[in-house]
Amino acid sequence: MSRLVVISNRVATPTTGAAQAGGLAVAIQAALSERGGIWMGWSGKSTGDHEPGKPVFHEAGRITYALTDLSQTDLDEYYAGFANSVLWPLCHYRMDLTDYARKDMAGYFRVNRFFARQLQPLLQDDDLIWVQDYHLIPMAAELRQMGVKNRLGFFLHIPWPPPDVFFALPVYDTILRGLTAFDLLGFQTRFDAENFASCLEREGIGRALGDGRFEAYGHSFRVGVFPIGIDTAQFAKLAEEAIHKVSFRRIEKSFRERDLIVGVDRLDYSKGLTHRIEAFDKFIAANPAYQGRATLLQITPKSRSEVQQYSAMQRQVAELAGQVNGRHGTLDWVPIRYVNRSVNQAVLAGIYRMAQVGLVTPLRDGMNLVAKEYVAAQAPENPGVLVLSRFAGSARQLDGAIIVNPYDVEAVANAIAKALSMPLEARRERWESMMPHLLENDISKWCRDFLDALRQEGVAVS
Ligand code: ADQ
């Protein structure tokens, strides 16, 4: 069996701790353990003004972790700059938030070349190489230039936009060329794959050869759809066990006799937090019966504070939540509990299970795993209701949710009311229509499907 080599911006090492490592980290570690292999990426550390040196290696069973530091300039240009101030907003259809600078673009390509140079000496002839996400698009082209002939796969965790949005990127051609240097490109949904194909076809860059194959820049490759899942069975178990824990009872007690609506998202403009708070505001105003009774628990750890748009948004969301609490709150009721921190997975699972409504309303999201976690955590005999944005990739699979347009805040307000008053039989019917799909299409299957497809690709000849 070929070894597996995974490259991602961040690496979940064994010291990350099982409780905090997400399903993706666990699935990748399982695939690496089975085949043996390497997981390479940024160490999370900055060398300041110094040039970064060789990677540091940690061995754990059959996995070698190769962690490399980056200089502060690298991080500013590659991570905060081109990846998170250009590619992230662009792929989430937010051309208005892109902040393009040639210096950052050059830093992005430089860091990718640096990663490729670190990786190349570690490779064996039949290794399968799997690159994760938008930070590392140029990796295949860099490795090919160094003479690497291995099979190279890429999975994009975020959406791919339609041509009119993507072509706003000044270096769109180089980015497309970079992607087409892989042998297999994986997207979350059919819509993302179609948008990508339209980008190739619109400018005559590439053409479809049928059966998911494309030809562009003299290279042929496959495009596939691999919707990411969660470790469904494990998450359901975690939720069931959580509610019996003493530490959890305290949280539960604080919500007793309240209707609980839960939102869990990184603090990111793609997650639709301000629209969601406005919808909750409207819901409370229009439904006096829920005044003093319904609480929105919004758990939102800060992220990417080094990027300007994120720090501005932190203020905006906190202010808005404060205004709603000021408007509707009473001496013994806070309508929105807004928590800016990460929560242990077991506690999170218990909170999902306790909440009558899971409110997942991104303006645009590759998949959104919170939606899947909420469904997996429900008690089969008394499940809650998921209210889900049609612009999350997961809406393609979770058809038992109440699907909403997050820009229509009144519709979201109505959906909250509908979810809270839904009879048990309807809730069960909805939940039962989703759970078997989640159990079957879990994170291990996602990993297996991608690697099977990559293995089936012939050894690249470019
Ligand atoms: P994210 O944008 O981070 O992921 P999401 O898919 O929802 O979005 O995953 C977030 C994960 O972080 C979930 O597992 C959730 O439980 C966890 N999390 C969020 N808030 C937390 C908190 N306060 N405490 C603890 N854990 C918390 C990107 C893409 C998505 C895509 C995933 C996977 O943007 O569209 O679904 O990758 O491909």
Short mmCIF file of C-alpha atoms and ligand atoms in Angstrom, two decimals:
data_model
loop_
_atom_site.label_atom_id
_atom_site.label_comp_id
_atom_site.label_asym_id
_atom_site.label_seq_id
_atom_site.Cartn_x
_atom_site.Cartn_y
_atom_site.Cartn_z
CA MET A 1 0.00 0.00 0.00
CA SER A 2 1.42 3.43 -0.94
CA ARG A 3 2.30 5.79 1.85
CA LEU A 4 0.18 8.89 2.31
CA VAL A 5 1.63 12.39 2.50
CA VAL A 6 -0.71 15.14 3.69
CA ILE A 7 0.13 18.84 3.50
CA SER A 8 -2.06 21.42 5.20
CA ASN A 9 -1.49 24.87 6.63
CA ARG A 10 -2.00 23.64 10.20
CA VAL A 11 -1.20 20.16 11.46
CA ALA A 12 -2.99 18.43 14.32
CA THR A 13 -0.18 16.66 16.21
CA PRO A 14 -0.84 14.03 18.90
CA THR A 15 -0.25 16.74 21.53
CA THR A 16 -3.28 18.66 20.18
CA GLY A 17 -5.35 16.29 22.34
CA ALA A 18 -8.16 14.04 21.18
CA ALA A 19 -10.90 16.17 22.73
CA GLN A 20 -9.91 19.25 20.75
CA ALA A 21 -8.80 17.63 17.48
CA GLY A 22 -11.74 17.89 15.07
CA GLY A 23 -13.11 14.98 13.06
CA LEU A 24 -10.95 15.94 10.09
CA ALA A 25 -7.73 15.66 12.11
CA VAL A 26 -8.79 12.31 13.53
CA ALA A 27 -9.73 10.95 10.07
CA ILE A 28 -6.45 12.09 8.53
CA GLN A 29 -4.50 10.59 11.40
CA ALA A 30 -6.39 7.31 10.91
CA ALA A 31 -5.62 7.26 7.18
CA LEU A 32 -1.97 8.06 7.89
CA SER A 33 -1.72 5.35 10.57
CA GLU A 34 -3.19 2.76 8.23
CA ARG A 35 -0.77 3.45 5.38
CA GLY A 36 2.10 5.09 7.22
CA GLY A 37 3.13 8.52 6.05
CA ILE A 38 3.92 12.15 6.64
CA TRP A 39 1.81 15.11 7.72
CA MET A 40 3.52 18.36 6.92
CA GLY A 41 2.56 21.98 7.58
CA TRP A 42 3.18 25.15 9.51
CA SER A 43 4.18 24.67 13.16
CA GLY A 44 2.06 27.60 14.35
CA LYS A 45 5.28 29.43 15.30
CA SER A 46 6.86 32.55 13.86
CA THR A 47 10.63 32.99 13.63
CA GLY A 48 10.17 36.77 13.66
CA ASP A 49 12.75 38.43 11.39
CA HIS A 50 14.76 35.23 10.89
CA GLU A 51 14.56 32.97 7.88
CA PRO A 52 12.84 29.71 8.85
CA GLY A 53 15.06 26.64 8.89
CA LYS A 54 14.49 22.92 8.41
CA PRO A 55 11.28 21.26 9.62
CA VAL A 56 11.13 19.66 13.04
CA PHE A 57 10.08 15.99 12.97
CA HIS A 58 7.93 14.11 15.48
CA GLU A 59 7.29 10.41 15.12
CA ALA A 60 4.09 8.85 16.44
CA GLY A 61 3.46 5.25 15.42
CA ARG A 62 3.57 5.09 11.62
CA ILE A 63 3.10 8.86 11.24
CA THR A 64 5.90 11.40 10.86
CA TYR A 65 4.83 14.97 11.59
CA ALA A 66 7.02 17.54 9.81
CA LEU A 67 6.43 21.00 11.22
CA THR A 68 7.99 24.07 9.76
CA ASP A 69 8.16 27.57 11.24
CA LEU A 70 7.52 30.66 9.10
CA SER A 71 8.91 34.17 9.36
CA GLN A 72 6.60 37.04 10.33
CA THR A 73 6.79 38.41 6.78
CA ASP A 74 5.76 34.99 5.45
CA LEU A 75 2.79 34.91 7.79
CA ASP A 76 1.73 38.46 6.99
CA GLU A 77 1.92 37.94 3.24
CA TYR A 78 0.99 34.31 2.74
CA TYR A 79 -1.46 33.65 5.59
CA ALA A 80 -3.07 36.93 6.66
CA GLY A 81 -2.48 38.50 3.23
CA PHE A 82 -3.15 36.50 0.09
CA ALA A 83 -4.83 33.43 1.64
CA ASN A 84 -7.13 35.15 4.10
CA SER A 85 -7.56 38.66 2.66
CA VAL A 86 -7.89 37.63 -1.00
CA LEU A 87 -8.69 33.94 -1.59
CA TRP A 88 -10.98 33.49 1.44
CA PRO A 89 -13.26 36.50 0.74
CA LEU A 90 -13.23 35.85 -3.02
CA CYS A 91 -14.22 32.18 -2.61
CA HIS A 92 -17.01 33.33 -0.28
CA TYR A 93 -18.30 35.69 -3.00
CA ARG A 94 -17.09 38.79 -1.12
CA MET A 95 -15.14 40.71 -3.77
CA ASP A 96 -15.86 43.83 -1.70
CA LEU A 97 -13.69 42.50 1.14
CA THR A 98 -10.68 41.42 -0.91
CA ASP A 99 -7.51 43.37 -0.24
CA TYR A 100 -5.14 42.45 -3.03
CA ALA A 101 -1.45 43.41 -2.92
CA ARG A 102 1.26 42.07 -5.24
CA LYS A 103 3.62 41.75 -2.29
CA ASP A 104 1.20 39.36 -0.53
CA MET A 105 0.64 37.38 -3.70
CA ALA A 106 4.42 36.99 -4.13
CA GLY A 107 4.70 35.90 -0.47
CA TYR A 108 1.98 33.28 -1.01
CA PHE A 109 3.87 31.71 -3.92
CA ARG A 110 7.19 32.00 -2.05
CA VAL A 111 5.87 30.13 1.00
CA ASN A 112 4.36 27.42 -1.21
CA ARG A 113 7.74 26.97 -2.92
CA PHE A 114 9.36 26.80 0.52
CA PHE A 115 6.92 24.05 1.65
CA ALA A 116 7.53 22.15 -1.61
CA ARG A 117 11.32 22.33 -1.11
CA GLN A 118 10.97 21.05 2.44
CA LEU A 119 8.76 18.19 1.30
CA GLN A 120 10.53 17.01 -1.84
CA PRO A 121 13.51 15.26 -0.14
CA LEU A 122 11.11 13.32 2.12
CA LEU A 123 9.11 11.78 -0.73
CA GLN A 124 9.21 8.17 -1.93
CA ASP A 125 8.30 7.17 -5.49
CA ASP A 126 4.82 5.80 -4.94
CA ASP A 127 3.62 8.15 -2.16
CA LEU A 128 0.12 9.53 -2.60
CA ILE A 129 0.24 13.28 -1.94
CA TRP A 130 -2.87 15.02 -0.63
CA VAL A 131 -2.84 18.81 -0.34
CA GLN A 132 -5.51 20.50 1.78
CA ASP A 133 -7.18 23.79 1.04
CA TYR A 134 -6.74 27.25 -0.45
CA HIS A 135 -3.49 28.12 1.35
CA LEU A 136 -1.59 25.61 -0.78
CA ILE A 137 -2.93 25.79 -4.34
CA PRO A 138 0.52 26.25 -5.98
CA MET A 139 2.03 23.15 -4.31
CA ALA A 140 1.45 20.79 -7.26
CA ALA A 141 3.03 23.12 -9.81
CA GLU A 142 6.02 23.66 -7.51
CA LEU A 143 6.51 19.94 -6.90
CA ARG A 144 6.17 19.10 -10.61
CA GLN A 145 8.82 21.68 -11.41
CA MET A 146 11.14 19.86 -9.02
CA GLY A 147 10.55 16.67 -10.99
CA VAL A 148 8.08 15.04 -8.56
CA LYS A 149 6.01 12.46 -10.48
CA ASN A 150 3.76 11.22 -7.66
CA ARG A 151 -0.01 11.32 -7.75
CA LEU A 152 -1.15 14.65 -6.39
CA GLY A 153 -4.61 15.38 -5.03
CA PHE A 154 -6.13 18.60 -3.74
CA PHE A 155 -9.26 19.15 -1.65
CA LEU A 156 -10.86 22.57 -1.34
CA HIS A 157 -12.73 22.95 1.96
CA ILE A 158 -14.33 26.26 1.00
CA PRO A 159 -16.66 27.17 -1.90
CA TRP A 160 -15.48 27.84 -5.43
CA PRO A 161 -17.12 30.96 -6.90
CA PRO A 162 -18.63 31.49 -10.36
CA PRO A 163 -16.42 32.95 -13.14
CA ASP A 164 -17.59 36.58 -12.79
CA VAL A 165 -16.41 36.56 -9.18
CA PHE A 166 -13.26 34.52 -9.70
CA PHE A 167 -12.00 36.59 -12.63
CA ALA A 168 -11.89 39.64 -10.35
CA LEU A 169 -8.68 38.08 -8.99
CA PRO A 170 -5.75 39.73 -10.81
CA VAL A 171 -3.74 36.48 -10.84
CA TYR A 172 -6.66 34.21 -11.65
CA ASP A 173 -4.76 32.57 -14.49
CA THR A 174 -1.83 31.53 -12.27
CA ILE A 175 -4.18 30.17 -9.63
CA LEU A 176 -6.15 28.16 -12.20
CA ARG A 177 -2.94 26.88 -13.75
CA GLY A 178 -1.80 25.84 -10.26
CA LEU A 179 -4.98 23.87 -9.63
CA THR A 180 -4.82 22.11 -12.97
CA ALA A 181 -1.36 20.76 -12.10
CA PHE A 182 -3.00 18.33 -9.64
CA ASP A 183 -4.26 14.92 -10.81
CA LEU A 184 -7.44 15.06 -8.75
CA LEU A 185 -9.34 18.13 -7.56
CA GLY A 186 -12.00 17.59 -4.90
CA PHE A 187 -14.82 20.04 -4.14
CA GLN A 188 -17.48 20.01 -1.43
CA THR A 189 -20.53 20.26 -3.72
CA ARG A 190 -21.56 19.81 -7.31
CA PHE A 191 -22.14 23.58 -7.52
CA ASP A 192 -18.51 24.32 -6.61
CA ALA A 193 -17.26 21.79 -9.17
CA GLU A 194 -19.55 23.32 -11.81
CA ASN A 195 -18.34 26.83 -10.99
CA PHE A 196 -14.76 25.65 -11.38
CA ALA A 197 -15.54 23.98 -14.73
CA SER A 198 -17.25 27.21 -15.89
CA CYS A 199 -14.10 29.17 -15.02
CA LEU A 200 -12.03 26.85 -17.23
CA GLU A 201 -14.50 26.94 -20.07
CA ARG A 202 -15.41 30.64 -19.99
CA GLU A 203 -11.97 31.79 -21.09
CA GLY A 204 -11.22 28.75 -23.20
CA ILE A 205 -8.53 27.69 -20.69
CA GLY A 206 -9.70 24.12 -20.54
CA ARG A 207 -12.36 21.72 -21.73
CA ALA A 208 -14.35 18.84 -20.33
CA LEU A 209 -13.36 15.41 -21.64
CA GLY A 210 -16.33 13.65 -20.00
CA ASP A 211 -16.60 11.49 -16.88
CA GLY A 212 -15.21 14.26 -14.65
CA ARG A 213 -12.00 14.60 -16.69
CA PHE A 214 -10.72 17.93 -17.94
CA GLU A 215 -7.85 19.12 -20.03
CA ALA A 216 -6.15 22.49 -19.48
CA TYR A 217 -2.67 23.93 -20.00
CA GLY A 218 -1.67 20.65 -21.68
CA HIS A 219 -2.45 18.55 -18.62
CA SER A 220 -5.38 16.25 -17.96
CA PHE A 221 -6.93 15.81 -14.53
CA ARG A 222 -10.11 14.73 -12.78
CA VAL A 223 -12.62 16.83 -10.86
CA GLY A 224 -14.71 15.13 -8.18
CA VAL A 225 -17.27 16.01 -5.51
CA PHE A 226 -16.47 14.76 -2.01
CA PRO A 227 -18.82 16.30 0.58
CA ILE A 228 -16.98 16.21 3.89
CA GLY A 229 -18.65 14.52 6.86
CA ILE A 230 -18.12 14.20 10.60
CA ASP A 231 -17.46 11.20 12.84
CA THR A 232 -21.21 10.82 13.23
CA ALA A 233 -21.41 7.76 15.49
CA GLN A 234 -18.69 9.07 17.80
CA PHE A 235 -20.33 12.51 18.00
CA ALA A 236 -23.72 10.99 18.83
CA LYS A 237 -22.08 8.96 21.60
CA LEU A 238 -20.31 12.03 22.94
CA ALA A 239 -23.61 13.94 23.11
CA GLU A 240 -25.43 11.11 24.84
CA GLU A 241 -22.70 10.77 27.44
CA ALA A 242 -22.23 14.51 27.95
CA ILE A 243 -25.65 15.17 29.39
CA HIS A 244 -24.98 12.76 32.28
CA LYS A 245 -21.77 14.51 33.33
CA VAL A 246 -21.79 16.61 36.50
CA SER A 247 -19.91 19.45 34.80
CA PHE A 248 -22.59 19.59 32.14
CA ARG A 249 -25.50 19.68 34.59
CA ARG A 250 -24.49 23.16 35.70
CA ILE A 251 -24.82 24.45 32.15
CA GLU A 252 -28.10 22.64 31.72
CA LYS A 253 -29.46 24.12 34.95
CA SER A 254 -28.73 27.62 33.70
CA PHE A 255 -31.07 27.03 30.74
CA ARG A 256 -33.81 25.21 32.61
CA GLU A 257 -37.29 26.30 31.59
CA ARG A 258 -35.91 28.26 28.68
CA ASP A 259 -36.17 27.44 24.99
CA LEU A 260 -32.63 27.17 23.75
CA ILE A 261 -31.46 28.11 20.27
CA VAL A 262 -27.80 27.48 19.61
CA GLY A 263 -25.36 29.01 17.13
CA VAL A 264 -21.73 27.80 16.95
CA ASP A 265 -19.33 29.44 14.51
CA ARG A 266 -15.85 30.83 14.25
CA LEU A 267 -16.09 34.63 14.23
CA ASP A 268 -16.10 35.07 10.46
CA TYR A 269 -18.11 37.30 8.13
CA SER A 270 -19.05 34.26 6.02
CA LYS A 271 -21.04 32.85 8.93
CA GLY A 272 -23.80 35.47 8.77
CA LEU A 273 -23.69 36.44 12.45
CA THR A 274 -25.13 39.94 12.17
CA HIS A 275 -28.01 38.74 9.97
CA ARG A 276 -28.65 35.95 12.48
CA ILE A 277 -28.79 38.33 15.44
CA GLU A 278 -31.16 40.59 13.51
CA ALA A 279 -33.36 37.58 12.75
CA PHE A 280 -33.43 36.63 16.43
CA ASP A 281 -34.29 40.23 17.30
CA LYS A 282 -37.25 40.12 14.88
CA PHE A 283 -38.32 36.73 16.19
CA ILE A 284 -38.50 38.02 19.77
CA ALA A 285 -40.29 41.22 18.73
CA ALA A 286 -42.89 39.29 16.70
CA ASN A 287 -43.47 36.51 19.23
CA PRO A 288 -44.26 37.94 22.67
CA ALA A 289 -44.92 34.43 24.00
CA TYR A 290 -41.18 33.75 23.74
CA GLN A 291 -40.13 36.92 25.55
CA GLY A 292 -38.52 35.89 28.80
CA ARG A 293 -38.36 32.31 27.52
CA ALA A 294 -36.17 31.88 24.44
CA THR A 295 -32.42 32.30 24.59
CA LEU A 296 -29.93 32.36 21.72
CA LEU A 297 -26.64 30.89 22.89
CA GLN A 298 -24.05 32.04 20.37
CA ILE A 299 -20.66 30.37 20.86
CA THR A 300 -18.10 32.13 18.73
CA PRO A 301 -14.35 31.84 19.23
CA LYS A 302 -12.36 34.69 17.75
CA SER A 303 -10.41 33.84 14.63
CA ARG A 304 -7.85 35.53 12.37
CA SER A 305 -7.77 38.67 14.52
CA GLU A 306 -4.63 39.72 12.59
CA VAL A 307 -6.81 40.37 9.53
CA GLN A 308 -8.39 43.82 9.66
CA GLN A 309 -11.93 42.81 8.59
CA TYR A 310 -12.07 40.30 11.43
CA SER A 311 -11.22 42.69 14.23
CA ALA A 312 -13.80 45.18 12.88
CA MET A 313 -16.41 42.44 12.84
CA GLN A 314 -15.67 41.39 16.43
CA ARG A 315 -16.85 44.81 17.56
CA GLN A 316 -19.85 44.85 15.26
CA VAL A 317 -21.23 41.49 16.41
CA ALA A 318 -20.70 42.25 20.11
CA GLU A 319 -22.41 45.65 19.76
CA LEU A 320 -25.37 44.21 17.93
CA ALA A 321 -25.87 41.46 20.53
CA GLY A 322 -25.64 44.13 23.25
CA GLN A 323 -28.30 46.24 21.54
CA VAL A 324 -30.73 43.32 21.26
CA ASN A 325 -30.16 42.43 24.91
CA GLY A 326 -30.71 46.06 25.91
CA ARG A 327 -33.92 46.25 23.86
CA HIS A 328 -35.59 43.01 25.00
CA GLY A 329 -33.76 41.84 28.13
CA THR A 330 -35.32 41.88 31.58
CA LEU A 331 -33.90 41.63 35.07
CA ASP A 332 -34.01 37.84 34.95
CA TRP A 333 -33.62 37.13 31.22
CA VAL A 334 -30.75 37.74 28.80
CA PRO A 335 -32.02 37.03 25.25
CA ILE A 336 -28.57 36.47 23.70
CA ARG A 337 -25.71 34.80 25.53
CA TYR A 338 -22.67 35.58 23.47
CA VAL A 339 -19.58 33.55 24.31
CA ASN A 340 -16.23 34.34 22.65
CA ARG A 341 -14.35 31.16 23.33
CA SER A 342 -13.72 27.60 22.25
CA VAL A 343 -15.65 24.92 24.03
CA ASN A 344 -14.57 21.35 24.66
CA GLN A 345 -16.14 19.00 22.07
CA ALA A 346 -17.99 16.92 24.66
CA VAL A 347 -19.59 20.03 26.17
CA LEU A 348 -20.44 21.31 22.69
CA ALA A 349 -22.10 17.97 21.86
CA GLY A 350 -24.18 18.19 25.07
CA ILE A 351 -25.24 21.76 24.30
CA TYR A 352 -26.38 20.75 20.81
CA ARG A 353 -28.44 17.95 22.32
CA MET A 354 -30.04 20.26 24.85
CA ALA A 355 -30.95 22.94 22.27
CA GLN A 356 -34.39 22.82 20.68
CA VAL A 357 -33.05 24.64 17.63
CA GLY A 358 -29.70 24.62 15.84
CA LEU A 359 -29.36 27.90 13.98
CA VAL A 360 -26.82 27.61 11.16
CA THR A 361 -27.16 30.53 8.79
CA PRO A 362 -23.90 31.25 6.91
CA LEU A 363 -24.05 33.61 3.97
CA ARG A 364 -21.74 31.18 2.19
CA ASP A 365 -20.02 28.04 3.51
CA GLY A 366 -18.12 25.19 1.87
CA MET A 367 -19.92 22.56 3.93
CA ASN A 368 -20.54 23.64 7.56
CA LEU A 369 -19.85 20.83 9.97
CA VAL A 370 -21.77 22.45 12.83
CA ALA A 371 -25.02 21.62 10.99
CA LYS A 372 -24.00 17.95 10.82
CA GLU A 373 -22.83 17.90 14.43
CA TYR A 374 -26.14 19.38 15.61
CA VAL A 375 -28.13 16.63 13.87
CA ALA A 376 -25.79 13.87 15.08
CA ALA A 377 -26.10 15.07 18.70
CA GLN A 378 -29.90 14.91 18.91
CA ALA A 379 -31.78 12.47 21.13
CA PRO A 380 -33.64 10.12 18.75
CA GLU A 381 -36.77 10.14 20.95
CA ASN A 382 -36.94 13.94 21.17
CA PRO A 383 -34.81 15.63 18.50
CA GLY A 384 -34.44 19.37 17.98
CA VAL A 385 -34.82 21.15 14.66
CA LEU A 386 -32.05 22.43 12.40
CA VAL A 387 -32.56 25.79 10.69
CA LEU A 388 -30.03 25.84 7.86
CA SER A 389 -28.90 28.33 5.25
CA ARG A 390 -29.35 27.27 1.67
CA PHE A 391 -25.86 28.67 1.04
CA ALA A 392 -24.11 26.07 3.21
CA GLY A 393 -22.82 23.04 1.30
CA SER A 394 -24.49 20.86 3.94
CA ALA A 395 -27.93 22.06 2.77
CA ARG A 396 -27.39 19.73 -0.24
CA GLN A 397 -27.57 16.74 2.12
CA LEU A 398 -29.58 17.86 5.16
CA ASP A 399 -33.00 18.10 3.55
CA GLY A 400 -34.78 17.49 6.85
CA ALA A 401 -33.70 20.94 8.03
CA ILE A 402 -35.82 24.06 7.65
CA ILE A 403 -33.90 25.61 4.78
CA VAL A 404 -33.70 29.42 4.84
CA ASN A 405 -32.21 32.31 2.91
CA PRO A 406 -30.07 34.07 5.56
CA TYR A 407 -30.42 37.43 3.80
CA ASP A 408 -34.18 37.29 4.47
CA VAL A 409 -34.08 37.96 8.21
CA GLU A 410 -37.87 37.88 8.55
CA ALA A 411 -37.97 34.43 6.99
CA VAL A 412 -35.27 33.28 9.43
CA ALA A 413 -37.29 34.78 12.32
CA ASN A 414 -40.34 32.82 11.13
CA ALA A 415 -38.25 29.66 10.78
CA ILE A 416 -37.14 29.97 14.43
CA ALA A 417 -40.77 30.25 15.52
CA LYS A 418 -41.75 27.29 13.33
CA ALA A 419 -38.88 25.18 14.69
CA LEU A 420 -39.72 25.95 18.33
CA SER A 421 -43.37 25.03 17.91
CA MET A 422 -42.89 21.94 15.75
CA PRO A 423 -44.71 18.84 17.05
CA LEU A 424 -42.64 15.86 18.12
CA GLU A 425 -43.76 13.64 15.26
CA ALA A 426 -42.64 16.17 12.62
CA ARG A 427 -39.31 16.69 14.40
CA ARG A 428 -38.67 12.97 14.46
CA GLU A 429 -39.60 12.57 10.84
CA ARG A 430 -37.18 15.31 9.83
CA TRP A 431 -34.37 13.96 11.99
CA GLU A 432 -34.88 10.37 10.77
CA SER A 433 -34.58 11.60 7.19
CA MET A 434 -31.07 12.96 7.89
CA MET A 435 -29.34 10.76 10.45
CA PRO A 436 -28.88 7.58 8.34
CA HIS A 437 -27.27 9.67 5.61
CA LEU A 438 -24.87 11.23 8.13
CA LEU A 439 -23.99 7.85 9.60
CA GLU A 440 -23.23 6.39 6.20
CA ASN A 441 -21.41 9.40 4.77
CA ASP A 442 -19.10 10.08 7.66
CA ILE A 443 -15.59 11.53 7.71
CA SER A 444 -13.90 8.14 7.21
CA LYS A 445 -15.90 7.58 4.05
CA TRP A 446 -14.91 11.04 2.79
CA CYS A 447 -11.26 10.19 3.36
CA ARG A 448 -11.58 6.75 1.75
CA ASP A 449 -13.49 8.05 -1.27
CA PHE A 450 -10.92 10.76 -1.97
CA LEU A 451 -7.94 8.45 -1.59
CA ASP A 452 -9.56 5.71 -3.72
CA ALA A 453 -10.18 8.26 -6.47
CA LEU A 454 -6.61 9.54 -6.21
CA ARG A 455 -5.18 6.04 -6.35
CA GLN A 456 -7.18 5.30 -9.47
CA GLU A 457 -5.58 8.22 -11.29
CA GLY A 458 -2.66 7.07 -13.43
CA VAL A 459 0.78 8.29 -12.42
CA ALA A 460 0.93 11.82 -13.75
CA VAL A 461 2.80 12.54 -16.91
CA SER A 462 3.00 16.27 -17.40
P1 ADQ B 1 -14.97 26.24 9.25
O1 ADQ B 1 -15.20 27.50 8.52
O2 ADQ B 1 -14.13 26.35 10.45
O3 ADQ B 1 -14.37 25.10 8.29
P2 ADQ B 1 -17.21 24.39 10.08
O4 ADQ B 1 -17.36 23.41 8.98
O5 ADQ B 1 -18.50 24.78 10.68
O6 ADQ B 1 -16.48 25.72 9.62
O7 ADQ B 1 -16.30 23.72 11.17
C1 ADQ B 1 -16.08 24.35 12.39
C2 ADQ B 1 -15.64 23.32 13.42
O8 ADQ B 1 -15.15 24.04 14.55
C3 ADQ B 1 -16.77 22.43 13.90
O9 ADQ B 1 -16.29 21.12 14.07
C4 ADQ B 1 -17.18 23.06 15.23
O10 ADQ B 1 -17.66 22.15 16.18
C5 ADQ B 1 -15.88 23.68 15.70
N1 ADQ B 1 -16.19 24.86 16.50
C6 ADQ B 1 -16.76 25.99 16.10
N2 ADQ B 1 -16.91 26.84 17.15
C7 ADQ B 1 -16.42 26.21 18.22
C8 ADQ B 1 -16.29 26.55 19.60
N3 ADQ B 1 -16.69 27.70 20.10
N4 ADQ B 1 -15.71 25.64 20.40
C9 ADQ B 1 -15.31 24.45 19.93
N5 ADQ B 1 -15.40 24.08 18.65
C10 ADQ B 1 -15.95 24.94 17.81
C11 ADQ B 1 -13.95 25.04 6.93
C12 ADQ B 1 -14.98 25.50 5.89
C13 ADQ B 1 -16.28 24.74 6.07
C14 ADQ B 1 -16.03 23.24 5.99
C15 ADQ B 1 -14.89 22.83 6.91
C16 ADQ B 1 -14.49 21.37 6.70
O11 ADQ B 1 -15.19 26.90 5.98
O12 ADQ B 1 -17.24 25.12 5.08
O13 ADQ B 1 -17.21 22.56 6.39
O14 ADQ B 1 -13.73 23.63 6.68
O15 ADQ B 1 -14.23 21.10 5.36
#
